[in-house]
CSV table of C-alpha atoms in Angstrom, one decimal:
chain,number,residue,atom,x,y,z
A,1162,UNK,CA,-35.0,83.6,-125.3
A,1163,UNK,CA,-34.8,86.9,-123.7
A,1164,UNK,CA,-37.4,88.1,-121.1
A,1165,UNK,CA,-39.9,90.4,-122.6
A,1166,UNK,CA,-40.1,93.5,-121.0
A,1167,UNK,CA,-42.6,94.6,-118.5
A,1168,UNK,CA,-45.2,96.2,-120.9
A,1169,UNK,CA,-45.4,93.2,-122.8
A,1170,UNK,CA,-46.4,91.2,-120.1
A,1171,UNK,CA,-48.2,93.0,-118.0
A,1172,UNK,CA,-52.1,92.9,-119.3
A,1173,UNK,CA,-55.1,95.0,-117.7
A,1174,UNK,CA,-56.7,92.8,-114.5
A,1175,UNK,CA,-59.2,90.7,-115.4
A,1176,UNK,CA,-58.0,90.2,-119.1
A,1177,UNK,CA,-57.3,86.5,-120.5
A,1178,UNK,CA,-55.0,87.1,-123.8
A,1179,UNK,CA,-55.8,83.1,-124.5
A,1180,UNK,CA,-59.9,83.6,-123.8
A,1181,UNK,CA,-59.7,85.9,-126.8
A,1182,UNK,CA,-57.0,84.0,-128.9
A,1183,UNK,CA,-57.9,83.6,-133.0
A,1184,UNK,CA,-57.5,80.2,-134.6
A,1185,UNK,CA,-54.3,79.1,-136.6
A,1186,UNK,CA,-54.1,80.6,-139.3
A,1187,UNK,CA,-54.4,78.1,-142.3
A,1188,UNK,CA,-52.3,79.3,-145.7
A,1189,UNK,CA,-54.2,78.4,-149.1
A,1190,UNK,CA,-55.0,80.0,-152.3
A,1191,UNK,CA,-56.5,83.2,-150.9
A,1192,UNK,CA,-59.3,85.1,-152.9
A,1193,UNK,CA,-58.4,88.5,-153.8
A,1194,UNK,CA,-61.1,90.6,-151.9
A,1195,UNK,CA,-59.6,94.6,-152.0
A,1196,UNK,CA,-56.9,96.2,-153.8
A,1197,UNK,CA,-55.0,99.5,-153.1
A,1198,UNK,CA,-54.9,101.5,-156.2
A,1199,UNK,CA,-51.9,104.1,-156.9
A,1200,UNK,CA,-53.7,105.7,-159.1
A,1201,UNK,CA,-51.4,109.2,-159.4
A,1202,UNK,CA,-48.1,107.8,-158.6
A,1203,UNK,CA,-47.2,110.9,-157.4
A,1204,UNK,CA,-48.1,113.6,-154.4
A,1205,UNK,CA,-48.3,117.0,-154.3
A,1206,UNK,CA,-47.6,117.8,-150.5
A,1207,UNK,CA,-44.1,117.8,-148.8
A,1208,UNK,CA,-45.0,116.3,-145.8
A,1209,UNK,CA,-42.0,116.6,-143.5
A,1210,UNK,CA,-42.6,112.9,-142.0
A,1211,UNK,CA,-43.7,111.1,-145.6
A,1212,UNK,CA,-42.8,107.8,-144.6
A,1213,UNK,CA,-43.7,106.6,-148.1
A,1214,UNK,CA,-41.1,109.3,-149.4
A,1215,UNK,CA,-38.4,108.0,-147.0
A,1216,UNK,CA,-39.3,104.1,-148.7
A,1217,UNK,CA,-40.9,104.2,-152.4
A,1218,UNK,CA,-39.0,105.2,-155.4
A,1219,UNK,CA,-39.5,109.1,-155.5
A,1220,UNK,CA,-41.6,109.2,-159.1
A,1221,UNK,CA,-43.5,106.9,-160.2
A,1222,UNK,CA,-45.6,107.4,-164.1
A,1223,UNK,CA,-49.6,108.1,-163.6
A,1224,UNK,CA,-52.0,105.0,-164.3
A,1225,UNK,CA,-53.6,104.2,-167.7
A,1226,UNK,CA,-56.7,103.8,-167.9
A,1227,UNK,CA,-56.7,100.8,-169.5
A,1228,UNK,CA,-54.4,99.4,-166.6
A,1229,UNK,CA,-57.1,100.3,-164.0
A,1230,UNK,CA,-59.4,98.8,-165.7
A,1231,UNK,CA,-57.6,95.4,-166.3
A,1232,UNK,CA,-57.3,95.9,-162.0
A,1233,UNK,CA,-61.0,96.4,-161.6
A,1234,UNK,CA,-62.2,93.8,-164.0
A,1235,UNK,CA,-59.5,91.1,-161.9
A,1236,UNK,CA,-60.8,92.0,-158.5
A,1237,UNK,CA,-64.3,91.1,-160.2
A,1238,UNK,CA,-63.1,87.8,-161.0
A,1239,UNK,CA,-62.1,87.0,-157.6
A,1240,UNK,CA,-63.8,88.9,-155.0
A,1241,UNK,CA,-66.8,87.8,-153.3
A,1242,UNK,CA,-70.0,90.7,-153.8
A,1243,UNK,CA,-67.6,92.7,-155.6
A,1244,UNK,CA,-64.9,93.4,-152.9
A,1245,UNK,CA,-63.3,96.6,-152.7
A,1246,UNK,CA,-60.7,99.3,-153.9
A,1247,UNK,CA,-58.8,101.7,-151.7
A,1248,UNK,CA,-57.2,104.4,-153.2
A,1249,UNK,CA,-54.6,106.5,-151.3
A,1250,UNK,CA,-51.0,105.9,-152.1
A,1251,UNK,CA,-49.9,109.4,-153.2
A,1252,UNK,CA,-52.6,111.7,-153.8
A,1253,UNK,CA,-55.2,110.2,-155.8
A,1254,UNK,CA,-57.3,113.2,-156.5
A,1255,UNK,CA,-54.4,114.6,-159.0
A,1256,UNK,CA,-55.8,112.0,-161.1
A,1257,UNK,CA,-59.1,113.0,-161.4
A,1258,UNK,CA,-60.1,112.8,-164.4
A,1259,UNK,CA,-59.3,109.4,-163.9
A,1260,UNK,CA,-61.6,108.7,-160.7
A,1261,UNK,CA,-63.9,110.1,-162.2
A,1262,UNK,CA,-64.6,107.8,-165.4
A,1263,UNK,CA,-64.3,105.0,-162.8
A,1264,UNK,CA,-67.2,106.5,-161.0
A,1265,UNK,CA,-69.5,106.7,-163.8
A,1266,UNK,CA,-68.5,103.0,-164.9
A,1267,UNK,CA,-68.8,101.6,-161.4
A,1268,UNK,CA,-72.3,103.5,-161.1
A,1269,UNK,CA,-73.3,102.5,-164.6
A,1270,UNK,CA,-72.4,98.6,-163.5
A,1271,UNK,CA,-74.6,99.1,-160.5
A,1272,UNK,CA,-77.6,100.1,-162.4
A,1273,UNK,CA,-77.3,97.1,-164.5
A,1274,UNK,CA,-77.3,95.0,-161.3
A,1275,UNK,CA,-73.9,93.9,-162.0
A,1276,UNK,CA,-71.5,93.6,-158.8
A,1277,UNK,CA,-69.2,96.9,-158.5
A,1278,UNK,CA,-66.6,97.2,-155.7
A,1279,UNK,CA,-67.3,99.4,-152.9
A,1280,UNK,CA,-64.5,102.5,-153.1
A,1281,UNK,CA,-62.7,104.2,-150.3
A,1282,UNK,CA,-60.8,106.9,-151.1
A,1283,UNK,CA,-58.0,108.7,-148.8
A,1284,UNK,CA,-56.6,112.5,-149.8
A,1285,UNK,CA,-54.9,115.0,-148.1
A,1286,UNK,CA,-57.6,117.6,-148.8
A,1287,UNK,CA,-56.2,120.3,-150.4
A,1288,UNK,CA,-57.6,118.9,-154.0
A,1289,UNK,CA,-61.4,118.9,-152.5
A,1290,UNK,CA,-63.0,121.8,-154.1
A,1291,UNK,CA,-66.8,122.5,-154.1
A,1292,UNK,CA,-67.2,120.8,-157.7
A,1293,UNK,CA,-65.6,117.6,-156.4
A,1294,UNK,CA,-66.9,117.3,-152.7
A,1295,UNK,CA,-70.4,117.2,-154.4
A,1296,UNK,CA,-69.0,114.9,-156.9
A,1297,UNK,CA,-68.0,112.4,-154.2
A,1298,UNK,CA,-71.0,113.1,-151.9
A,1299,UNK,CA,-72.7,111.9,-154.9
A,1300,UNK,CA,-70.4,109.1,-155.8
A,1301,UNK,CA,-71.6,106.9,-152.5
A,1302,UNK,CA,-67.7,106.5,-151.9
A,1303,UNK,CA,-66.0,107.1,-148.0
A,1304,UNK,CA,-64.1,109.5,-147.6
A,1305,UNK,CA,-61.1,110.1,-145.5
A,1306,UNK,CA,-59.2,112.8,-144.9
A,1307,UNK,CA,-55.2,113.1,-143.3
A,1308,UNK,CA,-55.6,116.0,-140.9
A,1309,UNK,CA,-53.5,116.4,-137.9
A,1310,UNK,CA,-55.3,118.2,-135.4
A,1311,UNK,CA,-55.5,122.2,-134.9
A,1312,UNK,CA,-53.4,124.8,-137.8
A,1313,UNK,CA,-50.5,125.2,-135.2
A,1314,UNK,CA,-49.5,121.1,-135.5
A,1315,UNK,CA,-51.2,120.0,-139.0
A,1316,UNK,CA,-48.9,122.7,-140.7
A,1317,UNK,CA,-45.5,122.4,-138.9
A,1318,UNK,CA,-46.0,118.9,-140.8
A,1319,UNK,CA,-48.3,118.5,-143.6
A,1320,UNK,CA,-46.9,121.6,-146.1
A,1321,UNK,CA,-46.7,122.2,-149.6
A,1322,UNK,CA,-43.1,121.5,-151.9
A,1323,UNK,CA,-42.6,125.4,-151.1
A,1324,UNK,CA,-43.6,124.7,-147.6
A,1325,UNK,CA,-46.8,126.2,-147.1
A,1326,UNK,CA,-49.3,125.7,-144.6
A,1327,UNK,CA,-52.4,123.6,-145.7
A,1328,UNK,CA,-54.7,123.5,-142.8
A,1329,UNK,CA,-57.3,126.1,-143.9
A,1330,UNK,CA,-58.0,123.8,-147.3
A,1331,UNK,CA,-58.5,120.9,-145.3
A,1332,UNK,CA,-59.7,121.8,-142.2
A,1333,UNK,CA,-63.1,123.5,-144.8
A,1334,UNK,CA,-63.2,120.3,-146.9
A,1335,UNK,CA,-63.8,118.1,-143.4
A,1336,UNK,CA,-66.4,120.3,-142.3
A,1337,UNK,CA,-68.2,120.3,-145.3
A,1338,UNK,CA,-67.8,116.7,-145.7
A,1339,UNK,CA,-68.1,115.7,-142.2
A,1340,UNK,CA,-71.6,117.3,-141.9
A,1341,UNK,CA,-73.0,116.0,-145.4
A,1342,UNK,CA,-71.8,112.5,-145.6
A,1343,UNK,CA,-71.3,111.7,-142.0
A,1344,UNK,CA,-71.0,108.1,-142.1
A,1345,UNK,CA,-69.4,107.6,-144.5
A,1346,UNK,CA,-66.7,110.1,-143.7
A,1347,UNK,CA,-63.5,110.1,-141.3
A,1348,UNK,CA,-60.0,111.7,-140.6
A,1349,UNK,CA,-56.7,110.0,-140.1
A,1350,UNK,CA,-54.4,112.3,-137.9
A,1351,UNK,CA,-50.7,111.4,-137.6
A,1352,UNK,CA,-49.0,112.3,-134.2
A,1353,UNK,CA,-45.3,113.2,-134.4
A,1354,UNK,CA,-43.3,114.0,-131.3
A,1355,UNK,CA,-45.1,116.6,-129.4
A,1356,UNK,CA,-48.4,116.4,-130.1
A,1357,UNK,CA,-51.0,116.4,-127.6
A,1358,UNK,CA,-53.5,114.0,-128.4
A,1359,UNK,CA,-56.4,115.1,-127.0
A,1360,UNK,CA,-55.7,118.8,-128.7
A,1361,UNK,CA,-55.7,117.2,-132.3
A,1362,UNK,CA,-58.5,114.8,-131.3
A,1363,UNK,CA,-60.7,117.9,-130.1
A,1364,UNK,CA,-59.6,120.1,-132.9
A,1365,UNK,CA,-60.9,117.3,-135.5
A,1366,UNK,CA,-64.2,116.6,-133.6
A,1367,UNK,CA,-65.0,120.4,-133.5
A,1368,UNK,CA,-65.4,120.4,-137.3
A,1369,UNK,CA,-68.0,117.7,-136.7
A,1370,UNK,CA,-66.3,114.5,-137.4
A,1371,UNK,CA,-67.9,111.3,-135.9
A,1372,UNK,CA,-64.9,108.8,-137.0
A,1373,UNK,CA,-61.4,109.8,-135.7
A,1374,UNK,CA,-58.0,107.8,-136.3
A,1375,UNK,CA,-55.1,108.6,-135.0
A,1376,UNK,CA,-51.8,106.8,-135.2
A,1377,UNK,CA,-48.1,107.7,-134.5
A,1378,UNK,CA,-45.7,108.6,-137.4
A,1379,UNK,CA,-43.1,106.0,-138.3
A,1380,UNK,CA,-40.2,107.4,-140.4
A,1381,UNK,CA,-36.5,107.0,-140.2
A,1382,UNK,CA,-35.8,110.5,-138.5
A,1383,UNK,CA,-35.8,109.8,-134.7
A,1384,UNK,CA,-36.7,113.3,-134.2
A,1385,UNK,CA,-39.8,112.9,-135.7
A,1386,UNK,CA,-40.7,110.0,-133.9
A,1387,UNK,CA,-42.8,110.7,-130.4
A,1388,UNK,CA,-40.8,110.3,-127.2
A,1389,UNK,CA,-41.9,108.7,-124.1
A,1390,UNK,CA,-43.5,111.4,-122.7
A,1391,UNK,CA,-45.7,111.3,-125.4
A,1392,UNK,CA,-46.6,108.0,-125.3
A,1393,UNK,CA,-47.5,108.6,-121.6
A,1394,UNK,CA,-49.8,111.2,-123.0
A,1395,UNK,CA,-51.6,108.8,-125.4
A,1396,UNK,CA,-52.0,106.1,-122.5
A,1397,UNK,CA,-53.5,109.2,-120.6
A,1398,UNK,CA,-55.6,110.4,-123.3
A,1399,UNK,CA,-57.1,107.0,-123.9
A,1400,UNK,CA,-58.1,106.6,-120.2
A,1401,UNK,CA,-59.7,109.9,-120.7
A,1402,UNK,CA,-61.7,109.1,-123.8
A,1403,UNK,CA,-62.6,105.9,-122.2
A,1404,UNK,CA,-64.5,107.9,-119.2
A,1405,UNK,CA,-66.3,110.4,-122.0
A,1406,UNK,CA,-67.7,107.3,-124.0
A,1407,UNK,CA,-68.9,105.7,-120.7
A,1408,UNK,CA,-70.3,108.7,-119.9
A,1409,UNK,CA,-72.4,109.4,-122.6
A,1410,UNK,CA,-70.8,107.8,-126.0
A,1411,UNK,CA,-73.3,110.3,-128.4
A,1412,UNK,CA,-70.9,113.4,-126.9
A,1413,UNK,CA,-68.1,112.0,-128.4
A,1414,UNK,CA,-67.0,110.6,-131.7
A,1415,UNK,CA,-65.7,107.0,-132.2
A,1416,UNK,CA,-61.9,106.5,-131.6
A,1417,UNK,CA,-61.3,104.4,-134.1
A,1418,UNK,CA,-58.2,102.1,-133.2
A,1419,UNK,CA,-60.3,101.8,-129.1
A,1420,UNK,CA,-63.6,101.2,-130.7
A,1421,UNK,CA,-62.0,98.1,-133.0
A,1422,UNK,CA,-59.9,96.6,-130.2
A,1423,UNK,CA,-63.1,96.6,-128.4
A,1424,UNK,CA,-65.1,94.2,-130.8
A,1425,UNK,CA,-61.9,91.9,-130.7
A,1426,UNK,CA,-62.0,91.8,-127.0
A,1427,UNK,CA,-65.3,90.8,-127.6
A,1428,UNK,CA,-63.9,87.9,-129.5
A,1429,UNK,CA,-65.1,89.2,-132.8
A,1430,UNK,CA,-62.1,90.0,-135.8
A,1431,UNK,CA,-59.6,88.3,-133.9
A,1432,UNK,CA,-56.7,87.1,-135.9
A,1433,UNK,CA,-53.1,86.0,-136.3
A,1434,UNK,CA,-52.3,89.0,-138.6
A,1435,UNK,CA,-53.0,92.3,-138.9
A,1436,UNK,CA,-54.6,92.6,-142.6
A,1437,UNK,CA,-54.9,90.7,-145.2
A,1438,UNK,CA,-51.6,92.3,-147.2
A,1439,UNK,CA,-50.2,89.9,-149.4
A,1440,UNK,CA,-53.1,87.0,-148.7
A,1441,UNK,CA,-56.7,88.9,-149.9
A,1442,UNK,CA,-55.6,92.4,-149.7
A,1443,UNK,CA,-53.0,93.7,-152.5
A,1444,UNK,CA,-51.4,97.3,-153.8
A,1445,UNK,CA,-51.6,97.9,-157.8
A,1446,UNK,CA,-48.7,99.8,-158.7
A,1447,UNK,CA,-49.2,102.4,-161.7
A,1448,UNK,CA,-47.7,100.4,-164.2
A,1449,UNK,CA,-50.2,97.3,-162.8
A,1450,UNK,CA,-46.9,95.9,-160.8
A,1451,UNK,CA,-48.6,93.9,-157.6
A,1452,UNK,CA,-47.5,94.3,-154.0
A,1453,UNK,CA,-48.5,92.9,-150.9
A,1454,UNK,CA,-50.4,96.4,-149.8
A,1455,UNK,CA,-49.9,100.0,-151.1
A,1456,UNK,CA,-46.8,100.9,-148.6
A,1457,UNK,CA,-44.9,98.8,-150.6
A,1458,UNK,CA,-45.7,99.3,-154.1
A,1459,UNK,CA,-42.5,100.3,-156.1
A,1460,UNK,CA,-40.3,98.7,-153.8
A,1461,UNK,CA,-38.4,95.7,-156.2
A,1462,UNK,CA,-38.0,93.2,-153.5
A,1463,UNK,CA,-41.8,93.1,-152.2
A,1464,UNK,CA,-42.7,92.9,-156.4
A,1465,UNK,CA,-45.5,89.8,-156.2
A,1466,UNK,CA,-47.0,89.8,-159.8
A,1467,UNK,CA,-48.7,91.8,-162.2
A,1468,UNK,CA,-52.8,92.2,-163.3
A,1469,UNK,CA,-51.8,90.8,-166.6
A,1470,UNK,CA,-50.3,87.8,-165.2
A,1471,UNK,CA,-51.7,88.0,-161.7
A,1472,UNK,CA,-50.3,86.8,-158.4
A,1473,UNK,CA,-46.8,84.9,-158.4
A,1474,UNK,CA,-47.7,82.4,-156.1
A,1475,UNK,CA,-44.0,81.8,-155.1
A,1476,UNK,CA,-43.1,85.1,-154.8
A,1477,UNK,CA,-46.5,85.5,-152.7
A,1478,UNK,CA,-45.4,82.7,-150.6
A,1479,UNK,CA,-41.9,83.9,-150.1
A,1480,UNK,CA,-43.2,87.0,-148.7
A,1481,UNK,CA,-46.4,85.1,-146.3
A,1482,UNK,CA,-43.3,83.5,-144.7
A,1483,UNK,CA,-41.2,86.0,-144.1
A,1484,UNK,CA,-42.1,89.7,-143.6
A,1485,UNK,CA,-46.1,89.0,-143.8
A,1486,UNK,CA,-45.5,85.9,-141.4
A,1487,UNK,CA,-48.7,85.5,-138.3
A,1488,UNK,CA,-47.8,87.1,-135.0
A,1489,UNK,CA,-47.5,83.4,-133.7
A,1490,UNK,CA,-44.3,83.2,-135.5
A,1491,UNK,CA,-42.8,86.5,-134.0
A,1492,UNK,CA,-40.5,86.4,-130.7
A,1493,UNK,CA,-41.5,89.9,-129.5
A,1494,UNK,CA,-45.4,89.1,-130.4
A,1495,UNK,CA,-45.4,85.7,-128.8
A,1496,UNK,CA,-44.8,87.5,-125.4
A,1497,UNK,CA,-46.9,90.5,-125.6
A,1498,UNK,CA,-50.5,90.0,-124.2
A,1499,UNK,CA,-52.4,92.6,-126.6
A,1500,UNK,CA,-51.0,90.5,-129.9
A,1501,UNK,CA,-54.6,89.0,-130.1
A,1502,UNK,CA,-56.2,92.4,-130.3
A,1503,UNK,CA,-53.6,93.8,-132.8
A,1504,UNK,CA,-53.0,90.3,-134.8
A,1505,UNK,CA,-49.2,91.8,-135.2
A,1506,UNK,CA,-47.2,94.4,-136.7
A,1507,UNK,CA,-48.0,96.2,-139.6
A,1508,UNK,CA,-45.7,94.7,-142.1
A,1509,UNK,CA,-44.7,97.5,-144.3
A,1510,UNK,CA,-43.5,99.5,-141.2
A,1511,UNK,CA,-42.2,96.2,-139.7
A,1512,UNK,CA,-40.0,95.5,-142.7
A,1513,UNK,CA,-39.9,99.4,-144.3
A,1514,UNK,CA,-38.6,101.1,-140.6
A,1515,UNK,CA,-38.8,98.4,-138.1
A,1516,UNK,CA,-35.2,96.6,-137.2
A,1517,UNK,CA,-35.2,94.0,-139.5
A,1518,UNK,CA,-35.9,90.4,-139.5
A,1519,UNK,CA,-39.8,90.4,-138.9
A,1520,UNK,CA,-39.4,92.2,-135.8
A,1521,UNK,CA,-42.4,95.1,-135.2
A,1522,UNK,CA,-41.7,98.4,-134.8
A,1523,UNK,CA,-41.6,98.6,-130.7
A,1524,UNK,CA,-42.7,102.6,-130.9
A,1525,UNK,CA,-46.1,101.6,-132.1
A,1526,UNK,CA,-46.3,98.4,-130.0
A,1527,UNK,CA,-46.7,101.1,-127.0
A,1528,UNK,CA,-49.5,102.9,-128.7
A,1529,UNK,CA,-51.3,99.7,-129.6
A,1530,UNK,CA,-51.1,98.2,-126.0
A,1531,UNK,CA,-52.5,101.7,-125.2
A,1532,UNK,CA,-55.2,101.5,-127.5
A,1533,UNK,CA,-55.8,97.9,-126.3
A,1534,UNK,CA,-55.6,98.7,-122.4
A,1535,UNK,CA,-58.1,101.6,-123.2
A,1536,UNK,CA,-60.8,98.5,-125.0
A,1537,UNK,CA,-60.4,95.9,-122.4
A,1538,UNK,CA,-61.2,99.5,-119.8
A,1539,UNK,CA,-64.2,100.3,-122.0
A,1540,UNK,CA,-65.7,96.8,-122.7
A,1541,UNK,CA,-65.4,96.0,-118.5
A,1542,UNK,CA,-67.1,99.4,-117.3
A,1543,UNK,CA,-70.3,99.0,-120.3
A,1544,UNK,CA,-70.3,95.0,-119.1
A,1545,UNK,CA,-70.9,95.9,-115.5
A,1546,UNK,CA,-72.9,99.3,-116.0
A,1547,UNK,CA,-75.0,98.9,-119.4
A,1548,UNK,CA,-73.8,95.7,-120.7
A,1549,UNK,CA,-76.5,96.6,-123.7
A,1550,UNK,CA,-74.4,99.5,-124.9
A,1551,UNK,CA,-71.7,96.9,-125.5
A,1552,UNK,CA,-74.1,95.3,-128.8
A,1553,UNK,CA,-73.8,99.5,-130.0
A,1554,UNK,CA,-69.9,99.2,-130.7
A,1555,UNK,CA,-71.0,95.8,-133.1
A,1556,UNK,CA,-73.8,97.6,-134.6
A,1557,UNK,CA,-72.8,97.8,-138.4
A,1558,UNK,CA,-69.9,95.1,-138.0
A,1559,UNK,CA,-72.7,92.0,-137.4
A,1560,UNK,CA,-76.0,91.4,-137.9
A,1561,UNK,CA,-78.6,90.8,-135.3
C-alpha cells in the first residue's frame, strides 16, 4: 500500500480519530426515509461550473403529477413520522404549479392528522417573486438558496442561457427570506478558483442570513476547480471563523460544514458513510426512474428501480458495494484521520468526477480536513473556556 500523504495523516493535537470512530456499518433492508424529487427536469440558468450539466443527460421531460404522487404516497409507506422530500435537481420552482398542488395536499394531510413529509426545497432564486416567497413563507417548507457571495463572483458564474448576471434577483429573494423565515432559511455558496471565502461568506451574512454553506465546485474543467492557494485560503478562513464564534457565536452566523463536524467530534452523527444515498435516502427521476441520490438521476448505469415497482434490491446492492461502499472499505479513507467526521466521499462526485474506482475526489478531501481541523479547533477552545456553549451547537439536533 502506498503511504498516505502528509495531510492525511497528520490530525490536530489532542484529536483521537478512533475515540470518535462510528460502529460498522450493518447492510439490511433499509427503510426509505427522504427522497430527492426532480420535479422540472430541466434548469433555466447556464451556470458556467453545472456539474450536473457536465454528468446528467442534458433534457429530461417535466414530472406528472400523477408520478409525484405515486413518490409521495411510497415514501408514506416506508418512512418513519413521514420522512422527507428534497427537491432541487434542476430548478424546481419552473414547476410550480406543480409544488404548489403538493403544498395544499401535504397541508390538507396535516390537518387531518395524517403524517406528511417535511419539504426542503433548493432554487437558484431567480424564480422567487413576491407572490411565491409568501407562498413558501406560508408553506412551513426550508428554503435554500445557491448564492455565491458578492455580484462581482456570483455572476462571473451563476448566469442566464444568454449569460446574464443574476445576483440582484437573488441576492433580494435572500434578504427577504432570510429576515422572514429565519430558521428555516439558508444559502449554499459554491467557491470556484479564486474566490475569497471570507468575501462570499460576509457578502451572504450581510443580507442577514444565519445558516451559511459553502463548498468547493467539482466539475471536469480544471480551470474551474480552486487551486492550492485557495485551499490555503479556506484553511485560513476557517481558523478565522473559529476565533469570531469563540468570541461571541450570536455575531456570526453558523458555518454549516464547521458547526456539523463539530457535533461529530462530539461523537454524535458519526458514521461509516456520508448519507444515506442508495440505503434510506433516494433521487426520483421525472419519469419515477430511482437513483441512489438526485446527482445521479438519469444516469443509466446508477438506474436502481422505479416507484411503480420500487427498489431493485440487486441493483441497490450492486451499487452499496461498489461506488456507495463505507469509508472503511476505501484505501485513501482508511488513512486519513478526519474520515470519521466526513463518513467518506460523496459518491456522486466520487464516481461522476472523482478518478474512478471508489476513490474520493482529493480536491474536496482538503476542504473537508479544513472544515474538520476548524471543529476539533472550536470544540477544544468552548471545552476549556465555556464548555456549556458546547450543548448550544446540539441544541435542535438532540433532546435534553
Amino acid at each position: 500500500m502506498s503511504r498516505p500523504p502528509p495531510q492525511c495523516r497528520a490530525a490536530p493535537p489532542g484529536f483521537d480519530p478512533a475515540a470518535v470512530e462510528p460502529p460498522p456499518l450493518r447492510e439490511r433492508r433499509w427503510p426509505v426515509e427522504a427522497l430527492a424529487l426532480d420535479v422540472s427536469g430541466r434548469c433555466n440558468l447556464a451556470c458556467r461550473y453545472c456539474a450536473e450539466a457536465a454528468t446528467q443527460p442534458r433534457r429530461r421531460p417535466a414530472m406528472e403529477r400523477e408520478i409525484l404522487d405515486r413518490a409521495v404516497a411510497w415514501l408514506g409507506e416506508d418512512a418513519r413520522s413521514g420522512g422527507s422530500l428534497r427537491l432541487g435537481s434542476g430548478e424546481p420552482l419552473l414547476a410550480g404549479g406543480l409544488l404548489r398542488g403538493l403544498a395544499g395536499r401535504l397541508a390538507a394531510a396535516r390537518r387531518a392528522g395524517a403524517p406528511a413529509p417535511e419539504v426542503f426545497l433548493t432554487t437558484n432564486g431567480t424564480r422567487l417573486d413576491a407572490a411565491t416567497r409568501e407562498w413558501l413563507v406560508e408553506s412551513g417548507w426550508h428554503v435554500k438558496v445557491s448564492l455565491d457571495g458578492p455580484p462581482a463572483i456570483h455572476d462571473r458564474w451563476r448566469v442566464t442561457a444568454r449569460g446574464r448576471p443574476t445576483w440582484r434577483q437573488a441576492a433580494a429573494a435572500v434578504r427577504d427570506l432570510a429576515a422572514r423565515i429565519p430558521a428555516r432559511f439558508s444559502v449554499t455558496a459554491v467557491l470556484c478558483r479564486g474566490a475569497a471565502p471570507a468575501e462570499v461568506f460576509d457578502a451572504i451574512a450581510a443580507l442577514g442570513v444565519r445558516r451559511i454553506e459553502l463548498v468547493p465546485v467539482g466539475h471536469p474543467d480544471p480551470a474551474v476547480l480552486p487551486d492550492a492557494a485557495d485551499v490555503a485560503r479556506y484553511r485560513d478562513f476557517v481558523g478565522e471563523y473559529v476565533d469570531r464564534y469563540v468570541a461571541d457565536p450570536a455575531e456570526v452566523p453558523e458555518l454549516v460544514k464547521v458547526i456539523n463536524a463539530a457535533r461529530r467530534v462530539m461523537g454524535y452523527d458519526v458514521k461509516r458513510v456520508t448519507c444515506g444515498a442508495g440505503r434510506n435516502f433516494l433521487g426520483v427521476g421525472p419519469d419515477g426512474g430511482l437513483y441512489p441520490c438526485f446527482r445521479f438521476i438519469g444516469v443509466d448505469a446508477y438506474r436502481i428501480g422505479h416507484i411503480a415497482a420500487g427498489v431493485d434490491p440487486v441493483a441497490a446492492a450492486r451499487f452499496r458495494q461498489a461506488g456507495g461502499r463505507p469509508y472503511d472499505q476505501r484505501e485513501p479513507c482508511r488513512a486519513c484521520w478526519a474520515a470519521p467526521l466526513c463518513g467518506g466521499p460523496c459518491f456522486a462526485e466520487a464516481e461522476l468526477l472523482g478518478p474512478g474506482g471508489g476513490a474520493p475526489f482529493a480536491l474536496h478531501c482538503d476542504y473537508v480536513r479544513a472544515d474538520a481541523a476548524g471543529a476539533v479547533a472550536l470544540v477544544e477552545r468552548l471545552r476549556g473556556r465555556d464548555p456549556e456553549r458546547l450543548l448550544d451547537l446540539l441544541s435542535g439536533f438532540i433532546d435534553f
